[in-house]
Amino acid sequence: MTSGTDLPTTSWAVLGMLSHADELSGYDLKKWADWSLQFFYWSPSFSQIYAELKRLEKHGYVTSRTVTSEDGVRGKRMYAITTSGRDAVAHWVNHSPVEAPVLKHSVLLRAWLGHLAEPERLREILTAHIDYAEKMRRRAAADAEGSDANPDWAFPSAVLRWCIRHYEAERQLAEDLLDDLEALNKRGRLPRNREAPLAPPKSKSRPR
């Protein structure tokens, strides 16, 4: 068994999913990730899930067995968290440094470069993002409703309700930005004075 201090966060996410059940297959883990993790952290492929399971098994945090069907045909491989794995993920939850969320918003980047964009194209981008946020809100709401009946899923259900509010806010922010851009277009875009260098505007001191 090796130290788990070098594990990436994605490994802890997979190990955490295993902590909710006695045994899960790679297919089960993919379904669980699509049910909850995709809304706020990660939507892994099957290859990513199996790579993490292999890494976790190497650390001794996961065991696996192959289930054989009644007719003797080799079936799927099932994975279970070990006692040391449960202790390790609990230690990670309680004691590891919490990284600040990183916002990389490709829609905002295009709006930020709006002086180079066609107004109609920016409108299309924002409208598509509004539709995306609403779609994700509806998916999160449906999954949260399905999880409320199971007390074992109380914490994932609470996070799903947070995701509903997040995508509601994201949709509203995109609608507000679209209104701002429409107002900017109505006023007319001022040409940049190319003789003067572009410098960031001065701002008030930021809180540390």
C-alpha positions as a printed Julia matrix, in Angstrom:
208×3 Matrix{Float64}:
   0.0     0.0     0.0
   1.28    3.48   -0.87
   0.55    6.91    0.54
  -2.59    8.61   -0.73
  -1.26   12.14   -0.36
  -0.4    12.23   -4.07
  -3.89   11.35   -5.26
  -5.71   13.87   -7.47
  -9.1    15.2    -6.44
 -10.77   13.03   -9.06
  -9.55    9.94   -7.2
 -11.18   11.16   -4.01
 -14.4    11.81   -5.93
 -14.52    8.2    -7.16
 -13.6     6.86   -3.72
 -16.3     9.05   -2.22
 -18.91    7.59   -4.54
 -17.89    4.11   -3.41
 -18.42    5.16    0.21
 -22.16    5.39   -0.49
 -22.59    1.7    -1.38
 -21.35   -1.8    -0.63
 -20.24   -2.48   -4.21
 -20.45   -0.61   -7.49
 -19.38   -1.41  -11.04
 -17.65    1.07  -13.32
 -20.97    1.49  -15.11
 -22.68    2.26  -11.78
 -20.04    4.87  -10.96
 -20.53    6.53  -14.34
 -24.28    6.73  -13.68
 -23.67    8.18  -10.21
 -21.31   10.8   -11.63
 -23.84   11.78  -14.28
 -26.53   11.9   -11.59
 -24.75   14.37   -9.32
 -21.05   15.17   -9.85
 -21.55   16.53  -13.37
 -23.52   19.47  -12.04
 -20.72   20.92   -9.93
 -17.39   19.18  -10.45
 -16.74   16.44  -13.01
 -18.35   14.37  -15.74
 -15.85   11.52  -16.21
 -15.65    9.13  -19.13
 -15.6     5.37  -18.54
 -11.86    5.3   -19.23
 -11.26    7.97  -16.57
 -13.32    6.06  -14.02
 -11.46    2.8   -14.62
  -8.11    4.6   -14.48
  -9.03    6.02  -11.08
 -10.24    2.63   -9.84
  -6.93    1.07  -10.87
  -5.05    3.8    -9.02
  -7.2     3.39   -5.89
  -6.8    -0.38   -5.92
  -3.03    0.06   -6.11
  -3.2     2.19   -2.97
  -5.25   -0.46   -1.18
  -8.28    1.81   -0.93
 -10.46   -0.36   -3.19
 -10.91   -4.08   -3.74
 -12.53   -5.69   -6.76
 -14.03   -8.98   -7.78
 -15.5   -10.39  -10.96
 -19.1   -11.51  -10.73
 -19.91  -14.67  -12.7
 -23.44  -15.22  -13.93
 -25.4   -18.38  -13.2
 -24.57  -19.84  -16.61
 -20.86  -19.52  -15.89
 -20.26  -16.55  -18.15
 -17.74  -14.06  -16.8
 -19.65  -10.96  -15.76
 -18.9    -7.45  -14.63
 -16.24   -6.35  -12.19
 -17.47   -4.94   -8.89
 -15.55   -2.5    -6.69
 -15.79   -1.87   -2.94
 -14.13    0.64   -0.65
 -11.83   -0.78    2.03
 -11.6     0.35    5.64
  -8.35    2.17    4.89
 -10.01    3.74    1.86
 -12.91    5.03    3.94
 -10.48    6.4     6.53
  -8.39    8.04    3.8
 -11.29    9.79    2.08
 -12.67   10.92    5.45
  -9.25   12.38    6.27
  -9.17   14.14    2.9
 -12.64   15.64    3.46
 -11.78   16.89    6.94
  -8.12   17.88    6.75
  -6.94   18.52    3.19
  -6.66   22.13    1.98
  -9.75   23.33    0.14
  -8.91   24.88   -3.21
 -10.82   27.99   -4.25
 -13.18   27.34   -7.18
 -11.69   28.41  -10.51
 -14.01   30.15  -12.95
 -13.11   29.6   -16.61
 -16.11   30.94  -18.49
 -15.75   30.77  -22.28
 -19.01   32.68  -22.76
 -17.76   35.58  -20.63
 -14.43   35.54  -22.45
 -16.23   36.14  -25.73
 -18.34   38.9   -24.2
 -15.16   40.45  -22.79
 -13.84   40.51  -26.35
 -17.12   41.92  -27.59
 -15.41   44.78  -29.42
 -14.23   42.12  -31.9
 -17.51   40.23  -32.13
 -20.52   40.64  -34.35
 -23.53   41.71  -32.22
 -25.72   38.94  -33.62
 -23.08   36.31  -32.85
 -22.77   37.5   -29.25
 -26.54   37.37  -28.96
 -26.53   33.76  -30.22
 -23.81   32.77  -27.73
 -25.64   34.29  -24.76
 -28.99   32.86  -25.82
 -27.49   29.38  -26.17
 -25.92   29.7   -22.73
 -29.24   30.74  -21.2
 -30.82   27.62  -22.72
 -27.95   25.48  -21.4
 -28.29   26.84  -17.85
 -32.02   26.18  -17.87
 -31.49   22.63  -19.16
 -28.98   21.91  -16.39
 -31.33   23.42  -13.79
 -34.11   21.09  -14.9
 -31.83   18.06  -14.84
 -30.58   18.89  -11.35
 -34.16   19.41  -10.17
 -35.24   16.04  -11.55
 -32.29   14.24   -9.94
 -32.81   16.04   -6.62
 -36.46   15.01   -6.59
 -35.49   11.4    -7.19
 -32.97   11.41   -4.35
 -35.16   12.94   -1.65
 -36.85    9.62   -0.87
 -33.59    7.94    0.18
 -32.18    9.16    3.54
 -28.75    7.76    2.6
 -28.53   10.42   -0.11
 -29.32   13.37    2.18
 -26.03   15.18    1.57
 -25.9    14.61   -2.22
 -29.53   15.74   -2.34
 -28.65   18.96   -0.5
 -25.84   19.61   -2.99
 -28.21   18.99   -5.9
 -30.56   21.62   -4.5
 -27.58   24.0    -4.39
 -26.95   23.14   -8.06
 -30.54   24.06   -8.89
 -30.03   27.51   -7.36
 -26.64   27.83   -9.07
 -28.03   27.25  -12.55
 -30.99   29.51  -11.83
 -28.51   32.26  -10.95
 -26.35   31.45  -13.98
 -29.36   31.77  -16.26
 -30.35   35.1   -14.69
 -26.8    36.45  -14.92
 -26.64   35.53  -18.59
 -29.98   37.22  -19.22
 -28.73   40.36  -17.44
 -25.52   40.34  -19.48
 -27.53   39.98  -22.67
 -29.59   43.02  -21.66
 -26.37   44.96  -20.99
 -24.98   44.07  -24.4
 -28.23   45.01  -26.12
 -28.16   48.4   -24.37
 -24.54   48.85  -25.43
 -25.41   48.13  -29.04
 -28.3    50.59  -28.98
 -25.97   53.34  -27.76
 -23.52   52.5   -30.5
 -20.0    51.2   -30.07
 -17.36   53.86  -29.63
 -14.28   53.29  -31.81
 -11.09   52.77  -29.89
  -8.54   55.58  -30.06
  -5.61   53.67  -31.53
  -3.19   56.52  -30.87
  -3.52   56.01  -27.14
  -2.38   52.76  -25.5
  -5.09   50.66  -23.89
  -4.62   50.48  -20.13
  -6.79   48.8   -17.49
  -9.07   51.26  -15.69
  -8.08   52.23  -12.18
 -10.03   50.47   -9.49
 -10.45   50.74   -5.76
  -8.23   48.66   -3.54
  -9.35   45.05   -3.41
 -10.0    43.16   -0.18
  -7.37   40.56    0.57
